[in-house]
Each structure stands twice: as structure tokens, then as C-alpha cells.
Amino acid sequence: MKDRLSQRWADVQLALALLTRLPLPGQALPDRGAGAAWAWPLAGVAVGGLAALTAALALAVGLPATVAAALALAVQALATGAMHEDGLADTADGLWGGWTRERRLEIMKDSRTGSYGVAALVLVGLLRWSALAAALEGGVALLVAAAVLSRVPMVGLMALLPNARGAGLAQSLGRPDRRQAALAAAVGLGLALLLMGPAALVLAAAGGAAALALGLVARAKIGGQTGDILGASQQLSEAAVLVAAAALV
């Protein structure tokens, strides 16, 4: 039992090391790759928690919800190194900027951001900000729930779709099995239910639908997922969760 708990804690640390830029103890951890993917939603607790604290402080000093929402999203980007935003931009450029599978993957690998990428960052960013500003009336716990729920589809897409590139970070991690994906979903939904109550079911459905739509497009256009697709799934899923929350307020 002690060994299992130690392994689970190591998985949480690996998730934080992979999905955030937060300072962590410098101890060496066993590289379990996709075996630690179940803990990815828990990385959202850290990222969403920092954003929620930022929003709460901003609201407490009298700043409007629009400013609090912008500050919260900025903290999230800083905490993750904007890796998911980068994935969103590369995904938009690749999926809609190329005519063949090979060309799309080539564009996604290019570090430069094109017009589709800029448009995706602006439009999805505006959607997240405006929805969050409208939903903050329901409390800052939403930020944690959205961060948790939006990291579940990353595990699901890795488990369901093959790696389209055959190289890169996502490929090096391997593929989580269905059990890992189910555990990630249980962890994410369980935490969201604790934070948001029954409304979490609606939020989870919205986030899952957005990620599923992206997964279907990615399978049709490039034959599977990449690290950029996974990052984009987090951004789109979070946007859908926030929009659903705004509708429920």
C-alpha cells in the first residue's frame, strides 16, 4: 500500500513537471510516461487554484469581473508556460493551412505562427475571457473545475487516437490505456462535482463535446493526435466549460 501511494504521488509530481512551469523539488522521479496520465487533471488543481486565488484577490480589492478574469487567465498562461496556447495556434495553422496530411504536420512543427494560429488565439482567448467574466458571479471555484475538466480530454485523445507524427513529446510518452483514461475522467469529474455540484455534469459534457469535435477533425485531417492537438483540446475544452458555466449563472 505504501509503495502504491508513493507511486501515485510520484505520478502527480510528474504531471506537474510535464504540464506546468511551477518550481518543484529537484528529486529524480521514475519516468512512467503515459502511466502517469491519470494525474493530469490534478495538475489542473494547481493551475486553476492559482488562477482562482488571483481572481478572488482582484474581486476583493474592487476590480471588475472583466479585469479579474483577464488576470486569472494570465496567471494560468504563466503557470503553464502557455504550452496549451501554443498547441492551439499550431493546430489551427496546421489543420487549416495545409492541403495534405504531410503538409499539415509540417506546418504544425513550424515554430512560426500564421494567420490561422493568431485568429485561433484571439478568438478562443476572447471566448474564455468573456465567458469567465460572466461566470465569475458564481464563484472562483469554477476556475479550478474548468482547469481540471479541460485536462481530462488530453488523456482521452491520447488513449483513443494514434500518434499522427510518430515522433515528438506525445509519442515519447506512449499511449495511456483505457483504464488510465477512465481513471483520469473519474478524478476530473469527481473533483468538479465537489467544487460545482451537479452543474459539473453539464460542464463536463460541454468540455468533452468540444474535445471530441477536435479529435474527429484531427483524425480526418492528419490521422490522429499530436502534442499540439492535445494542447488545443485543453484550450477548446476549457472554453466550452466556461461558456456552459456562463449559461448556467
JSON list of N, CA and C in Angstrom, two decimals, residues 199-238:
[
{"chain": "A", "resi": 199, "resn": "ALA", "atom": "N", "xyz": [-23.96, 20.73, -11.41]},
{"chain": "A", "resi": 199, "resn": "ALA", "atom": "CA", "xyz": [-23.65, 21.50, -12.61]},
{"chain": "A", "resi": 199, "resn": "ALA", "atom": "C", "xyz": [-22.39, 21.00, -13.30]},
{"chain": "A", "resi": 200, "resn": "ALA", "atom": "N", "xyz": [-21.54, 20.31, -12.55]},
{"chain": "A", "resi": 200, "resn": "ALA", "atom": "CA", "xyz": [-20.31, 19.78, -13.13]},
{"chain": "A", "resi": 200, "resn": "ALA", "atom": "C", "xyz": [-20.59, 18.80, -14.26]},
{"chain": "A", "resi": 201, "resn": "LEU", "atom": "N", "xyz": [-21.72, 18.12, -14.22]},
{"chain": "A", "resi": 201, "resn": "LEU", "atom": "CA", "xyz": [-22.06, 17.17, -15.28]},
{"chain": "A", "resi": 201, "resn": "LEU", "atom": "C", "xyz": [-22.28, 17.91, -16.60]},
{"chain": "A", "resi": 202, "resn": "VAL", "atom": "N", "xyz": [-22.94, 19.06, -16.54]},
{"chain": "A", "resi": 202, "resn": "VAL", "atom": "CA", "xyz": [-23.15, 19.87, -17.74]},
{"chain": "A", "resi": 202, "resn": "VAL", "atom": "C", "xyz": [-21.82, 20.41, -18.25]},
{"chain": "A", "resi": 203, "resn": "LEU", "atom": "N", "xyz": [-20.99, 20.89, -17.32]},
{"chain": "A", "resi": 203, "resn": "LEU", "atom": "CA", "xyz": [-19.69, 21.44, -17.72]},
{"chain": "A", "resi": 203, "resn": "LEU", "atom": "C", "xyz": [-18.82, 20.37, -18.35]},
{"chain": "A", "resi": 204, "resn": "ALA", "atom": "N", "xyz": [-18.80, 19.17, -17.76]},
{"chain": "A", "resi": 204, "resn": "ALA", "atom": "CA", "xyz": [-18.00, 18.08, -18.31]},
{"chain": "A", "resi": 204, "resn": "ALA", "atom": "C", "xyz": [-18.48, 17.68, -19.69]},
{"chain": "A", "resi": 205, "resn": "ALA", "atom": "N", "xyz": [-19.80, 17.65, -19.89]},
{"chain": "A", "resi": 205, "resn": "ALA", "atom": "CA", "xyz": [-20.35, 17.29, -21.20]},
{"chain": "A", "resi": 205, "resn": "ALA", "atom": "C", "xyz": [-19.95, 18.32, -22.25]},
{"chain": "A", "resi": 206, "resn": "ALA", "atom": "N", "xyz": [-19.98, 19.60, -21.88]},
{"chain": "A", "resi": 206, "resn": "ALA", "atom": "CA", "xyz": [-19.60, 20.65, -22.83]},
{"chain": "A", "resi": 206, "resn": "ALA", "atom": "C", "xyz": [-18.13, 20.55, -23.20]},
{"chain": "A", "resi": 207, "resn": "GLY", "atom": "N", "xyz": [-17.28, 20.38, -22.19]},
{"chain": "A", "resi": 207, "resn": "GLY", "atom": "CA", "xyz": [-15.85, 20.25, -22.46]},
{"chain": "A", "resi": 207, "resn": "GLY", "atom": "C", "xyz": [-15.53, 19.02, -23.27]},
{"chain": "A", "resi": 208, "resn": "GLY", "atom": "N", "xyz": [-16.17, 17.91, -22.95]},
{"chain": "A", "resi": 208, "resn": "GLY", "atom": "CA", "xyz": [-15.94, 16.68, -23.69]},
{"chain": "A", "resi": 208, "resn": "GLY", "atom": "C", "xyz": [-16.39, 16.78, -25.13]},
{"chain": "A", "resi": 209, "resn": "ALA", "atom": "N", "xyz": [-17.51, 17.45, -25.39]},
{"chain": "A", "resi": 209, "resn": "ALA", "atom": "CA", "xyz": [-18.01, 17.60, -26.75]},
{"chain": "A", "resi": 209, "resn": "ALA", "atom": "C", "xyz": [-17.04, 18.41, -27.60]},
{"chain": "A", "resi": 210, "resn": "ALA", "atom": "N", "xyz": [-16.47, 19.47, -27.02]},
{"chain": "A", "resi": 210, "resn": "ALA", "atom": "CA", "xyz": [-15.51, 20.30, -27.76]},
{"chain": "A", "resi": 210, "resn": "ALA", "atom": "C", "xyz": [-14.27, 19.49, -28.12]},
{"chain": "A", "resi": 211, "resn": "ALA", "atom": "N", "xyz": [-13.76, 18.71, -27.17]},
{"chain": "A", "resi": 211, "resn": "ALA", "atom": "CA", "xyz": [-12.58, 17.90, -27.43]},
{"chain": "A", "resi": 211, "resn": "ALA", "atom": "C", "xyz": [-12.87, 16.79, -28.44]},
{"chain": "A", "resi": 212, "resn": "LEU", "atom": "N", "xyz": [-14.06, 16.21, -28.35]},
{"chain": "A", "resi": 212, "resn": "LEU", "atom": "CA", "xyz": [-14.43, 15.16, -29.30]},
{"chain": "A", "resi": 212, "resn": "LEU", "atom": "C", "xyz": [-14.48, 15.71, -30.72]},
{"chain": "A", "resi": 213, "resn": "ALA", "atom": "N", "xyz": [-15.05, 16.89, -30.88]},
{"chain": "A", "resi": 213, "resn": "ALA", "atom": "CA", "xyz": [-15.11, 17.50, -32.20]},
{"chain": "A", "resi": 213, "resn": "ALA", "atom": "C", "xyz": [-13.70, 17.72, -32.76]},
{"chain": "A", "resi": 214, "resn": "LEU", "atom": "N", "xyz": [-12.79, 18.22, -31.92]},
{"chain": "A", "resi": 214, "resn": "LEU", "atom": "CA", "xyz": [-11.42, 18.41, -32.37]},
{"chain": "A", "resi": 214, "resn": "LEU", "atom": "C", "xyz": [-10.78, 17.08, -32.73]},
{"chain": "A", "resi": 215, "resn": "GLY", "atom": "N", "xyz": [-11.02, 16.05, -31.92]},
{"chain": "A", "resi": 215, "resn": "GLY", "atom": "CA", "xyz": [-10.45, 14.74, -32.20]},
{"chain": "A", "resi": 215, "resn": "GLY", "atom": "C", "xyz": [-10.91, 14.18, -33.53]},
{"chain": "A", "resi": 216, "resn": "LEU", "atom": "N", "xyz": [-12.18, 14.37, -33.86]},
{"chain": "A", "resi": 216, "resn": "LEU", "atom": "CA", "xyz": [-12.70, 13.88, -35.14]},
{"chain": "A", "resi": 216, "resn": "LEU", "atom": "C", "xyz": [-12.06, 14.62, -36.32]},
{"chain": "A", "resi": 217, "resn": "VAL", "atom": "N", "xyz": [-11.89, 15.93, -36.16]},
{"chain": "A", "resi": 217, "resn": "VAL", "atom": "CA", "xyz": [-11.24, 16.71, -37.21]},
{"chain": "A", "resi": 217, "resn": "VAL", "atom": "C", "xyz": [-9.79, 16.28, -37.37]},
{"chain": "A", "resi": 218, "resn": "ALA", "atom": "N", "xyz": [-9.10, 16.11, -36.26]},
{"chain": "A", "resi": 218, "resn": "ALA", "atom": "CA", "xyz": [-7.69, 15.71, -36.31]},
{"chain": "A", "resi": 218, "resn": "ALA", "atom": "C", "xyz": [-7.52, 14.34, -36.95]},
{"chain": "A", "resi": 219, "resn": "ARG", "atom": "N", "xyz": [-8.40, 13.42, -36.62]},
{"chain": "A", "resi": 219, "resn": "ARG", "atom": "CA", "xyz": [-8.32, 12.09, -37.23]},
{"chain": "A", "resi": 219, "resn": "ARG", "atom": "C", "xyz": [-8.54, 12.15, -38.73]},
{"chain": "A", "resi": 220, "resn": "ALA", "atom": "N", "xyz": [-9.46, 13.00, -39.16]},
{"chain": "A", "resi": 220, "resn": "ALA", "atom": "CA", "xyz": [-9.75, 13.11, -40.59]},
{"chain": "A", "resi": 220, "resn": "ALA", "atom": "C", "xyz": [-8.62, 13.80, -41.35]},
{"chain": "A", "resi": 221, "resn": "LYS", "atom": "N", "xyz": [-7.99, 14.81, -40.72]},
{"chain": "A", "resi": 221, "resn": "LYS", "atom": "CA", "xyz": [-7.01, 15.62, -41.43]},
{"chain": "A", "resi": 221, "resn": "LYS", "atom": "C", "xyz": [-5.57, 15.12, -41.31]},
{"chain": "A", "resi": 222, "resn": "ILE", "atom": "N", "xyz": [-5.20, 14.54, -40.15]},
{"chain": "A", "resi": 222, "resn": "ILE", "atom": "CA", "xyz": [-3.81, 14.10, -40.00]},
{"chain": "A", "resi": 222, "resn": "ILE", "atom": "C", "xyz": [-3.71, 12.66, -39.51]},
{"chain": "A", "resi": 223, "resn": "GLY", "atom": "N", "xyz": [-4.83, 12.00, -39.28]},
{"chain": "A", "resi": 223, "resn": "GLY", "atom": "CA", "xyz": [-4.80, 10.59, -38.92]},
{"chain": "A", "resi": 223, "resn": "GLY", "atom": "C", "xyz": [-4.60, 10.29, -37.45]},
{"chain": "A", "resi": 224, "resn": "GLY", "atom": "N", "xyz": [-4.72, 11.30, -36.59]},
{"chain": "A", "resi": 224, "resn": "GLY", "atom": "CA", "xyz": [-4.55, 11.03, -35.16]},
{"chain": "A", "resi": 224, "resn": "GLY", "atom": "C", "xyz": [-4.24, 12.29, -34.39]},
{"chain": "A", "resi": 225, "resn": "GLN", "atom": "N", "xyz": [-3.56, 12.10, -33.26]},
{"chain": "A", "resi": 225, "resn": "GLN", "atom": "CA", "xyz": [-3.25, 13.24, -32.39]},
{"chain": "A", "resi": 225, "resn": "GLN", "atom": "C", "xyz": [-1.76, 13.50, -32.32]},
{"chain": "A", "resi": 226, "resn": "THR", "atom": "N", "xyz": [-1.43, 14.72, -31.90]},
{"chain": "A", "resi": 226, "resn": "THR", "atom": "CA", "xyz": [-0.05, 15.13, -31.62]},
{"chain": "A", "resi": 226, "resn": "THR", "atom": "C", "xyz": [-0.08, 15.92, -30.32]},
{"chain": "A", "resi": 227, "resn": "GLY", "atom": "N", "xyz": [1.08, 16.32, -29.85]},
{"chain": "A", "resi": 227, "resn": "GLY", "atom": "CA", "xyz": [1.12, 17.17, -28.67]},
{"chain": "A", "resi": 227, "resn": "GLY", "atom": "C", "xyz": [0.38, 18.47, -28.87]},
{"chain": "A", "resi": 228, "resn": "ASP", "atom": "N", "xyz": [0.44, 19.03, -30.09]},
{"chain": "A", "resi": 228, "resn": "ASP", "atom": "CA", "xyz": [-0.29, 20.26, -30.37]},
{"chain": "A", "resi": 228, "resn": "ASP", "atom": "C", "xyz": [-1.79, 20.04, -30.30]},
{"chain": "A", "resi": 229, "resn": "ILE", "atom": "N", "xyz": [-2.25, 18.91, -30.82]},
{"chain": "A", "resi": 229, "resn": "ILE", "atom": "CA", "xyz": [-3.68, 18.60, -30.75]},
{"chain": "A", "resi": 229, "resn": "ILE", "atom": "C", "xyz": [-4.13, 18.48, -29.30]},
{"chain": "A", "resi": 230, "resn": "LEU", "atom": "N", "xyz": [-3.31, 17.86, -28.48]},
{"chain": "A", "resi": 230, "resn": "LEU", "atom": "CA", "xyz": [-3.66, 17.72, -27.06]},
{"chain": "A", "resi": 230, "resn": "LEU", "atom": "C", "xyz": [-3.74, 19.09, -26.39]},
{"chain": "A", "resi": 231, "resn": "GLY", "atom": "N", "xyz": [-2.78, 19.96, -26.69]},
{"chain": "A", "resi": 231, "resn": "GLY", "atom": "CA", "xyz": [-2.83, 21.31, -26.12]},
{"chain": "A", "resi": 231, "resn": "GLY", "atom": "C", "xyz": [-4.06, 22.07, -26.56]},
{"chain": "A", "resi": 232, "resn": "ALA", "atom": "N", "xyz": [-4.38, 21.95, -27.85]},
{"chain": "A", "resi": 232, "resn": "ALA", "atom": "CA", "xyz": [-5.57, 22.61, -28.37]},
{"chain": "A", "resi": 232, "resn": "ALA", "atom": "C", "xyz": [-6.83, 22.07, -27.72]},
{"chain": "A", "resi": 233, "resn": "SER", "atom": "N", "xyz": [-6.85, 20.76, -27.44]},
{"chain": "A", "resi": 233, "resn": "SER", "atom": "CA", "xyz": [-8.03, 20.18, -26.80]},
{"chain": "A", "resi": 233, "resn": "SER", "atom": "C", "xyz": [-8.26, 20.78, -25.42]},
{"chain": "A", "resi": 234, "resn": "GLN", "atom": "N", "xyz": [-7.17, 21.08, -24.71]},
{"chain": "A", "resi": 234, "resn": "GLN", "atom": "CA", "xyz": [-7.32, 21.70, -23.40]},
{"chain": "A", "resi": 234, "resn": "GLN", "atom": "C", "xyz": [-7.94, 23.08, -23.52]},
{"chain": "A", "resi": 235, "resn": "GLN", "atom": "N", "xyz": [-7.46, 23.86, -24.48]},
{"chain": "A", "resi": 235, "resn": "GLN", "atom": "CA", "xyz": [-7.97, 25.22, -24.64]},
{"chain": "A", "resi": 235, "resn": "GLN", "atom": "C", "xyz": [-9.43, 25.23, -25.07]},
{"chain": "A", "resi": 236, "resn": "LEU", "atom": "N", "xyz": [-9.77, 24.41, -26.04]},
{"chain": "A", "resi": 236, "resn": "LEU", "atom": "CA", "xyz": [-11.15, 24.37, -26.53]},
{"chain": "A", "resi": 236, "resn": "LEU", "atom": "C", "xyz": [-12.10, 23.79, -25.48]},
{"chain": "A", "resi": 237, "resn": "SER", "atom": "N", "xyz": [-11.63, 22.79, -24.78]},
{"chain": "A", "resi": 237, "resn": "SER", "atom": "CA", "xyz": [-12.45, 22.19, -23.72]},
{"chain": "A", "resi": 237, "resn": "SER", "atom": "C", "xyz": [-12.70, 23.20, -22.61]},
{"chain": "A", "resi": 238, "resn": "GLU", "atom": "N", "xyz": [-11.67, 23.91, -22.20]},
{"chain": "A", "resi": 238, "resn": "GLU", "atom": "CA", "xyz": [-11.85, 24.91, -21.15]},
{"chain": "A", "resi": 238, "resn": "GLU", "atom": "C", "xyz": [-12.79, 26.02, -21.60]}
]
